[in-house]
mmCIF file of C-alpha atoms in Angstrom:
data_model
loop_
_atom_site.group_PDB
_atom_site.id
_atom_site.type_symbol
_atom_site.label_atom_id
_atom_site.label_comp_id
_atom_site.label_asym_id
_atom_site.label_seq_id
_atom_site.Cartn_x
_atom_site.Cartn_y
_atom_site.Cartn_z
ATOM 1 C CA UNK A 1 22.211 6.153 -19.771
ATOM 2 C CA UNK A 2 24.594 3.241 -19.812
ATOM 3 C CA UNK A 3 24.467 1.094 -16.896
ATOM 4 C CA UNK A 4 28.398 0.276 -16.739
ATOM 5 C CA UNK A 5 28.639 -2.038 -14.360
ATOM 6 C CA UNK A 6 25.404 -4.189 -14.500
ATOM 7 C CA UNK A 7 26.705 -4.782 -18.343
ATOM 8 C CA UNK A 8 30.317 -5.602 -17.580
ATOM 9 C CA UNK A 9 29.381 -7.985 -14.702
ATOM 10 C CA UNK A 10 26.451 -9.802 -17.091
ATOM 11 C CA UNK A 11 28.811 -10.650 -19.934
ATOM 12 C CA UNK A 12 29.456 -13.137 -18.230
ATOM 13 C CA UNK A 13 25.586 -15.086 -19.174
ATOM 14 C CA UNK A 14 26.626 -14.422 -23.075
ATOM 15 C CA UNK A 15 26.843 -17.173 -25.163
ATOM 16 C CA UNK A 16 27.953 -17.104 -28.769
ATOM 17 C CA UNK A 17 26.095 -16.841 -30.973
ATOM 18 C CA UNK A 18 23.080 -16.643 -29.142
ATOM 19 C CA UNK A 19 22.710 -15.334 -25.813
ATOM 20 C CA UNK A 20 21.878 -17.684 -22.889
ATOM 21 C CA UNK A 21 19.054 -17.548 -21.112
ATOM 22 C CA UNK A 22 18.805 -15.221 -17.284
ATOM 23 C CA UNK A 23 16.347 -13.482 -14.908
ATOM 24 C CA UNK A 24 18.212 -10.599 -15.691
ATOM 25 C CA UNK A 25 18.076 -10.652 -19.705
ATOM 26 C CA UNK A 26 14.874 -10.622 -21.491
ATOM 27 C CA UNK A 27 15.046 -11.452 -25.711
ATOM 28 C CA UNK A 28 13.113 -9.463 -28.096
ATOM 29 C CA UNK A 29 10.620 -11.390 -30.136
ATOM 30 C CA UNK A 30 11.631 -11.042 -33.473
ATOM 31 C CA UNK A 31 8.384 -9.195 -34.660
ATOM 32 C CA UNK A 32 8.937 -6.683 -31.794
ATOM 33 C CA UNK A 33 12.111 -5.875 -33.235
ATOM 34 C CA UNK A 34 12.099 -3.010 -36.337
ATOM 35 C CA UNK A 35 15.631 -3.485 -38.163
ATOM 36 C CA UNK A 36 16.146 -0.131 -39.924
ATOM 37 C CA UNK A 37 19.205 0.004 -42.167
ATOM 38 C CA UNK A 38 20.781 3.669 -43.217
ATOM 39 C CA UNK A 39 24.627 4.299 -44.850
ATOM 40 C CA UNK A 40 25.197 6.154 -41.095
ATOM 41 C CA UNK A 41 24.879 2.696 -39.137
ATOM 42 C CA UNK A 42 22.043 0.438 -38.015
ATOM 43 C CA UNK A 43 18.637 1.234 -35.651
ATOM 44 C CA UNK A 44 16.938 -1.390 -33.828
ATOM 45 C CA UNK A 45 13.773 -0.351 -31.995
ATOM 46 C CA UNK A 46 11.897 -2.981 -29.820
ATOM 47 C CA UNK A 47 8.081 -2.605 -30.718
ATOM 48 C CA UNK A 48 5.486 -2.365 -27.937
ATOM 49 C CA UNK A 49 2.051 -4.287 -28.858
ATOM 50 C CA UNK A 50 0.861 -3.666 -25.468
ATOM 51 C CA UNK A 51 0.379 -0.121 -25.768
ATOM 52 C CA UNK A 52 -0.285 1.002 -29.249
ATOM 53 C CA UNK A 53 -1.185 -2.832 -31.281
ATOM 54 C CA UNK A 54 -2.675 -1.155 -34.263
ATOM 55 C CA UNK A 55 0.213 1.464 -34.473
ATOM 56 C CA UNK A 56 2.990 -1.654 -33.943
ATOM 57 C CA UNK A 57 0.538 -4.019 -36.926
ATOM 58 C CA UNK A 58 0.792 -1.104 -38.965
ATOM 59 C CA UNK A 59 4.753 -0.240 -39.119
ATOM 60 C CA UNK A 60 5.330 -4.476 -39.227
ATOM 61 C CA UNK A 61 3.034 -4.442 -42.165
ATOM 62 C CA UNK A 62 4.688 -1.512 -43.926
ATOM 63 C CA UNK A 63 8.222 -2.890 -43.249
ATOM 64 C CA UNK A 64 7.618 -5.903 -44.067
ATOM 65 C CA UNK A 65 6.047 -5.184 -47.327
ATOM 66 C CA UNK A 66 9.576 -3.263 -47.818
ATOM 67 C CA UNK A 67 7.308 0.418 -48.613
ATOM 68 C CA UNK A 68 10.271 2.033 -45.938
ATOM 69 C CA UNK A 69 12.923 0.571 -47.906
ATOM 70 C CA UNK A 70 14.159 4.439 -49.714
ATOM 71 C CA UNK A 71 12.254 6.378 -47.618
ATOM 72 C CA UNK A 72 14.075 9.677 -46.134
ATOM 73 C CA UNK A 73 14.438 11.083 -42.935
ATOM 74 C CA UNK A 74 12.842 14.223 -44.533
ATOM 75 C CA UNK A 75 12.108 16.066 -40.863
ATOM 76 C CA UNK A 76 14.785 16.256 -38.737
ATOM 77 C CA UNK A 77 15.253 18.343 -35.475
ATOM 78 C CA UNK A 78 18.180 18.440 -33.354
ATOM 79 C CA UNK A 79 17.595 17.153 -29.979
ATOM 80 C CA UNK A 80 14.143 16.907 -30.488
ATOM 81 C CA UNK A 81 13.141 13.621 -33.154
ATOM 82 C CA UNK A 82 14.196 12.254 -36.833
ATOM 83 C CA UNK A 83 10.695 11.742 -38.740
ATOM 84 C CA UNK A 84 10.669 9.677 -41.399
ATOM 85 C CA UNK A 85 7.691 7.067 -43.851
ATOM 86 C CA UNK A 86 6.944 9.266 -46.401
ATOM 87 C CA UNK A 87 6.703 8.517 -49.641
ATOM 88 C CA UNK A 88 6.444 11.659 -51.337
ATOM 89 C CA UNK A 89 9.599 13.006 -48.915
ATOM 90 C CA UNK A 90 7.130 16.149 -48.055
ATOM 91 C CA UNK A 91 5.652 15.103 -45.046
ATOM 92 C CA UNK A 92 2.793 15.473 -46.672
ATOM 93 C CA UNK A 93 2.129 11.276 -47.760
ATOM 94 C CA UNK A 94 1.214 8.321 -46.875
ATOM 95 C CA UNK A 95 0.303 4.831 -47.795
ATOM 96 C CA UNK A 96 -2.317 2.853 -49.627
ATOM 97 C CA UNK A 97 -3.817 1.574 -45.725
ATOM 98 C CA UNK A 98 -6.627 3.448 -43.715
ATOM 99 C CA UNK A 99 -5.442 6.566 -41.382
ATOM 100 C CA UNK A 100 -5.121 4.894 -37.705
ATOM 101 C CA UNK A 101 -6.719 6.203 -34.648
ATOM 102 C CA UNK A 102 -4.629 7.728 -32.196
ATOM 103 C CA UNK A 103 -3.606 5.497 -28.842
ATOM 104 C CA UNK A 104 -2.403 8.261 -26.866
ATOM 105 C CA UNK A 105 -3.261 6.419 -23.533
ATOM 106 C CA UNK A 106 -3.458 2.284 -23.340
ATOM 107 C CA UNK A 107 -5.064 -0.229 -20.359
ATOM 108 C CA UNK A 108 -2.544 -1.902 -18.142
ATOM 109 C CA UNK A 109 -3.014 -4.948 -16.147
ATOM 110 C CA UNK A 110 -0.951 -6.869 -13.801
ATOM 111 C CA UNK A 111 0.232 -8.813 -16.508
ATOM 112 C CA UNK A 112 1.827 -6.111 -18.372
ATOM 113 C CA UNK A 113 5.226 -5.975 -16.843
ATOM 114 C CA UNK A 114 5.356 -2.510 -15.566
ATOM 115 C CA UNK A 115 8.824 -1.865 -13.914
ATOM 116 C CA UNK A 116 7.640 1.230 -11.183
ATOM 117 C CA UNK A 117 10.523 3.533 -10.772
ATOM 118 C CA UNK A 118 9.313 6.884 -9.192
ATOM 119 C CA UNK A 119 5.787 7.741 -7.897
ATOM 120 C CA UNK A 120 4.483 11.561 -8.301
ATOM 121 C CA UNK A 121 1.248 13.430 -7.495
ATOM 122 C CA UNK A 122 0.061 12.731 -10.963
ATOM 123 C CA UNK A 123 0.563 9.035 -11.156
ATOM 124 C CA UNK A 124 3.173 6.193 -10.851
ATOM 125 C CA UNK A 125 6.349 6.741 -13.837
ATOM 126 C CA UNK A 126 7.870 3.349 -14.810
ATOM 127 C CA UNK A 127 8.747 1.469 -18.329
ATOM 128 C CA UNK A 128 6.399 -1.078 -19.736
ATOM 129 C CA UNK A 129 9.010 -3.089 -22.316
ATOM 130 C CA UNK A 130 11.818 -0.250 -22.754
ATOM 131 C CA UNK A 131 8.679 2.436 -23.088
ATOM 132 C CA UNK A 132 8.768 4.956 -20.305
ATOM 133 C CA UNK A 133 4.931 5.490 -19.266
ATOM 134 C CA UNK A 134 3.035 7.597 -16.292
ATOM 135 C CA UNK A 135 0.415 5.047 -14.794
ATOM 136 C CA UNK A 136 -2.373 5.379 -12.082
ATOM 137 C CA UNK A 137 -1.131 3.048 -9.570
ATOM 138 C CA UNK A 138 -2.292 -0.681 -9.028
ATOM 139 C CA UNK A 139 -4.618 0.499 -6.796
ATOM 140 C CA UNK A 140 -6.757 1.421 -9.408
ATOM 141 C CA UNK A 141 -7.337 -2.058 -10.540
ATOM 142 C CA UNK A 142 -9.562 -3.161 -7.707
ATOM 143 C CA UNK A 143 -12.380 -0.489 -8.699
ATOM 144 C CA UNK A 144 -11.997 -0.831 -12.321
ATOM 145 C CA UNK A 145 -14.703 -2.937 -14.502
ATOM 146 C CA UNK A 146 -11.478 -4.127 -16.565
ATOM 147 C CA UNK A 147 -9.454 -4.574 -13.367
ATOM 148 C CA UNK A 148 -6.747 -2.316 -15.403
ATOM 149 C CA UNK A 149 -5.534 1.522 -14.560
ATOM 150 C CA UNK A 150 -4.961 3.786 -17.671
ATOM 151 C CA UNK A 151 -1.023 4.302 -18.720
ATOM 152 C CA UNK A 152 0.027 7.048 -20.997
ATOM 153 C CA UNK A 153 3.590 6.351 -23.398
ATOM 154 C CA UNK A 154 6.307 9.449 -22.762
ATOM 155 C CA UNK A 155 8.313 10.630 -25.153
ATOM 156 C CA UNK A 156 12.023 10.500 -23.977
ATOM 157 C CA UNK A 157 14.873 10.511 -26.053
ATOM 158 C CA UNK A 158 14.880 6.923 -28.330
ATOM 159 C CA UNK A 159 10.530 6.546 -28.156
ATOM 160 C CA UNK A 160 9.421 5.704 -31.525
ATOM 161 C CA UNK A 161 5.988 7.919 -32.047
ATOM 162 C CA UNK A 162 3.302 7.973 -34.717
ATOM 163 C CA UNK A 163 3.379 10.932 -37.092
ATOM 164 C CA UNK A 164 -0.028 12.977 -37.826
ATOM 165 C CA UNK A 165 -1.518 15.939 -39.112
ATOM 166 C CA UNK A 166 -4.190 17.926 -37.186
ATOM 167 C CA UNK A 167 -6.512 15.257 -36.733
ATOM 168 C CA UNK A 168 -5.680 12.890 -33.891
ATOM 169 C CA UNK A 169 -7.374 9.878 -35.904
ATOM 170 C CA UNK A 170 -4.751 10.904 -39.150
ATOM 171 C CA UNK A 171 -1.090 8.954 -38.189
ATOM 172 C CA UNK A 172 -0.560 6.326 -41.523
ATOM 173 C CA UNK A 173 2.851 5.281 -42.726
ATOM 174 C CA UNK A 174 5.119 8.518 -41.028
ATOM 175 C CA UNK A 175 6.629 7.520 -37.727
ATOM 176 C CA UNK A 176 9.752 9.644 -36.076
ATOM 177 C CA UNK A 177 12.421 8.709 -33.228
ATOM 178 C CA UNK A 178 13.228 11.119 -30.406
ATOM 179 C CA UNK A 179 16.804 12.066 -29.976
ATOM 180 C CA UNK A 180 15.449 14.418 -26.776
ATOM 181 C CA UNK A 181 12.480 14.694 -24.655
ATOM 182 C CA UNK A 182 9.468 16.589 -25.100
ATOM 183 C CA UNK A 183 6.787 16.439 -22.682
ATOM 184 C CA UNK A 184 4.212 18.872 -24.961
ATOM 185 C CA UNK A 185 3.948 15.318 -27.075
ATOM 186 C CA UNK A 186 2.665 13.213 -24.263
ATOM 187 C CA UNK A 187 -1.205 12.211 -24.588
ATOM 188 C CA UNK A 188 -1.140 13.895 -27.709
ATOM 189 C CA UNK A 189 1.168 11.256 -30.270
ATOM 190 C CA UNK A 190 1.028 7.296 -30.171
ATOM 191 C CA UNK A 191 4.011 5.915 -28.727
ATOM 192 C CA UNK A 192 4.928 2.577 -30.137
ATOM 193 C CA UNK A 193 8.375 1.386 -29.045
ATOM 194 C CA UNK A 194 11.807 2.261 -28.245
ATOM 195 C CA UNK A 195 15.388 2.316 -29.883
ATOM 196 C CA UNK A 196 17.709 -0.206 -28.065
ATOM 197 C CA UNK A 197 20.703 -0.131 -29.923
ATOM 198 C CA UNK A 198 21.802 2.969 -32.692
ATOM 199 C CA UNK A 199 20.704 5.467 -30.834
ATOM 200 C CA UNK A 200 23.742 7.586 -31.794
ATOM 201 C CA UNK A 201 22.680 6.807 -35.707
ATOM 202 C CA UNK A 202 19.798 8.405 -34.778
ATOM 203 C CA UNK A 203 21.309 11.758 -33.666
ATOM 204 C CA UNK A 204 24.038 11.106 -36.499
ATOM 205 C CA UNK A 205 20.875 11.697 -39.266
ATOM 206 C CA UNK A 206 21.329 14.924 -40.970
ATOM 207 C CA UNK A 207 19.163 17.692 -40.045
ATOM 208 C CA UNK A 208 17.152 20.442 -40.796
ATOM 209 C CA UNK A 209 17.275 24.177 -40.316
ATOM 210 C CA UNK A 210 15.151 25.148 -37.302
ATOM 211 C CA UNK A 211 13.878 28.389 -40.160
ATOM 212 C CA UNK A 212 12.733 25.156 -42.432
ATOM 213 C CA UNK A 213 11.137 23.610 -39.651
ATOM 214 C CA UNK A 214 13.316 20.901 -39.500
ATOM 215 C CA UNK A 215 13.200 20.006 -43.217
ATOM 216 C CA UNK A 216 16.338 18.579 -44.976
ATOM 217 C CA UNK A 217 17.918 18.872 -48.393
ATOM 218 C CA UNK A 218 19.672 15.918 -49.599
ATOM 219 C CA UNK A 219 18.635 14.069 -46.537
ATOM 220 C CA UNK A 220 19.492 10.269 -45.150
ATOM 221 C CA UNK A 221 17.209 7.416 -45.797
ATOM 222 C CA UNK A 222 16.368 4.313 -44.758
ATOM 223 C CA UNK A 223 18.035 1.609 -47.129
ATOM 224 C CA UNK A 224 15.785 -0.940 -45.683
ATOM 225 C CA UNK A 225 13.570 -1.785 -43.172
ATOM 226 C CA UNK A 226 12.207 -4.696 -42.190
ATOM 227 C CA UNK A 227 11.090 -6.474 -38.684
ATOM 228 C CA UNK A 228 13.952 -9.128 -37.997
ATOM 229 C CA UNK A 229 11.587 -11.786 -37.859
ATOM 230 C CA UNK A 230 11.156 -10.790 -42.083
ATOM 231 C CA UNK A 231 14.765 -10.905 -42.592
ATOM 232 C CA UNK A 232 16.605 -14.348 -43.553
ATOM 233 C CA UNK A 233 17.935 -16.047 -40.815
ATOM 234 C CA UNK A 234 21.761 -15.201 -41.103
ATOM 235 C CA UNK A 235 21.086 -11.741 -41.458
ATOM 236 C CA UNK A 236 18.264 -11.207 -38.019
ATOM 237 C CA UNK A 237 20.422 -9.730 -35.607
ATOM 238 C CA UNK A 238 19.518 -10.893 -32.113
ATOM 239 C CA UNK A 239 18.528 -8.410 -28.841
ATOM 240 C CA UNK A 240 18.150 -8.807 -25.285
ATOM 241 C CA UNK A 241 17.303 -5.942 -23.015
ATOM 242 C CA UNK A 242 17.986 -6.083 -18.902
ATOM 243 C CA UNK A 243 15.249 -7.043 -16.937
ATOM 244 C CA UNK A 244 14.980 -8.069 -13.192
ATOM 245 C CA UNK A 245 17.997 -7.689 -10.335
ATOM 246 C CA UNK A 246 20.306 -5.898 -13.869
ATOM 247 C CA UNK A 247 17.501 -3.187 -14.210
ATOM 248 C CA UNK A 248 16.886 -2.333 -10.904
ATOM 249 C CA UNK A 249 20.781 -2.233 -10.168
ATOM 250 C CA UNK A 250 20.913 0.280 -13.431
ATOM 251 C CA UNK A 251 18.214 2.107 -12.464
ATOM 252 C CA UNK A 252 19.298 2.671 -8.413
ATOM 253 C CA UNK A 253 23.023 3.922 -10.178
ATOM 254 C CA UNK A 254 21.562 6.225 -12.702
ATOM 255 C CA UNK A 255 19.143 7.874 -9.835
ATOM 256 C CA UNK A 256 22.356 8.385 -7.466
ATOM 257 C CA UNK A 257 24.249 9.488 -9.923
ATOM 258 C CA UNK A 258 21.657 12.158 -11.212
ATOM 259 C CA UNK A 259 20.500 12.806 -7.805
ATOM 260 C CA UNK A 260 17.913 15.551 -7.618
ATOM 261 C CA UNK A 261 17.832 15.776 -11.011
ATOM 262 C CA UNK A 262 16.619 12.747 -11.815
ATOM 263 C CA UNK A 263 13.717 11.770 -14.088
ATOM 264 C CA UNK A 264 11.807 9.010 -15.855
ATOM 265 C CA UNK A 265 13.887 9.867 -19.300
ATOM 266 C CA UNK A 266 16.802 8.984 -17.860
ATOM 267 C CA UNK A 267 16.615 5.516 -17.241
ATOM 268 C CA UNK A 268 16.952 3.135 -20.556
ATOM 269 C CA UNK A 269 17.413 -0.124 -19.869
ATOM 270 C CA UNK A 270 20.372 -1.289 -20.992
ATOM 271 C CA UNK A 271 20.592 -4.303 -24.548
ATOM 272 C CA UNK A 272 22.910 -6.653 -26.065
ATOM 273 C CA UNK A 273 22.969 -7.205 -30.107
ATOM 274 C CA UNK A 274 24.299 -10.033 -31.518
ATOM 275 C CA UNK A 275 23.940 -10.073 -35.464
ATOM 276 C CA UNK A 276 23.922 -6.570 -36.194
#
């Protein structure tokens, strides 16, 4: 989704080299922010604490330690998701850490920023961050112990997910990106963030045969990854992500221009890089 207008009538807040501050921008902390490096281009995906902390402390660790730096993109799917974290390039490692328990559904309170954008019968669809999540509605707050209603990530095209094997307690170092949607996933994989910039790298990555399940030969890799807040100053590229009056405007365009068709994984808010 690119929301056209609401970018070419915000350029105007840019300031170089950093970005001036607005109601309608939000910045990326620069430990939310997973810099991924490959010879195709650059992926930036904003990490979400709020819903899946111990999946987000495990890929800052990793990267940070530089374990992704090398790794290939050994399962790839067309217009499904890129998997990648592997060590052995099998999908069948891991690292030295403890397996992480799944957090296929998260607590949200009023002071999680939840952006509503459609309400259905089974629960209010919105984006917490850049994450598109179903939610019970606020509602639920006032006859909860925790005065917070459950949420539940979605996997649209750009959500960052754990990887796992059969066990839902099993995801370690594998994570993959979505280049479509796929709704069987939902409740079932820990979503941890969202690409904002590179998402056509992403669907550049070399894929698999769909008789191979999706596994590559001479595949792409990650050169390096790091969080930006790792990397040396001159080199962190910079992010902010609409917010506010910019991403209701972009949402209200993208639902008329979709009309009936219109759903949750279209709306991605739109982000400005400087840096990268």
């Amino acid at each position: 989704m690119k929301f056209t207008a609401v970018v070419a009538a915000a350029l105007s807040l840019l300031a170089a080299p950093a970005f001036a501050q607005s109601a309608d921008w939000r910045a990326v902390a620069p430990e939310n922010l997973l810099v991924i490096d490959t010879a195709k281009g650059r992926i930036l995906v904003e990490l979400e604490p709020r819903m899946a902390p111990l999946a987000v402390d495990r890929i800052r660790t990793l990267a940070d330690r530089g374990f992704y730096d090398g790794l290939k993109f050994h399962r790839v799917i067309a217009d499904f998701m890129a998997q990648t974290g592997d060590p052995q390039g099998t999908g069948q490692g891991g690292s030295d850490l403890p397996d992480l328990p799944g957090e296929f559904e998260f607590r949200r309170g009023r002071d999680t920023g939840f952006v509503p954008v459609t309400t259905t019968p089974n629960g209010t669809l919105g984006l917490v961050g850049s994450v598109p999540v179903i939610t019970q509605p606020d509602a639920q707050m006032m006859v909860t112990a925790d005065f917070k209603a459950g949420a539940q990530g979605l996997f649209c095209p750009g959500v960052a997910g754990m990887a796992r094997a059969a066990s839902p307690d099993s995801g370690n170092s594998q994570f993959f990106l979505m280049t479509g949607p796929k709704d069987d996933l939902n409740g079932r994989y820990t979503s941890f963030g969202r690409v904002v910039s590179g998402q056509d790298v992403v669907r550049a990555l070399k894929a698999g045969s769909e008789a191979g399940n999706g596994q590559v030969d001479d595949p792409d890799v990650m050169t390096r990854a790091r969080t930006a807040a790792a990397l040396p100053e001159g080199e962190r590229p910079t992010v902010r992500v609409a917010t506010g009056a910019a991403l209701q405007a972009g949402i209200e365009q993208t639902r008329a221009e979709r009309g009936a068709a219109f759903n949750i994984c279209d709306v991605q808010p739109s982000a400005e890089v400087v840096g990268s």
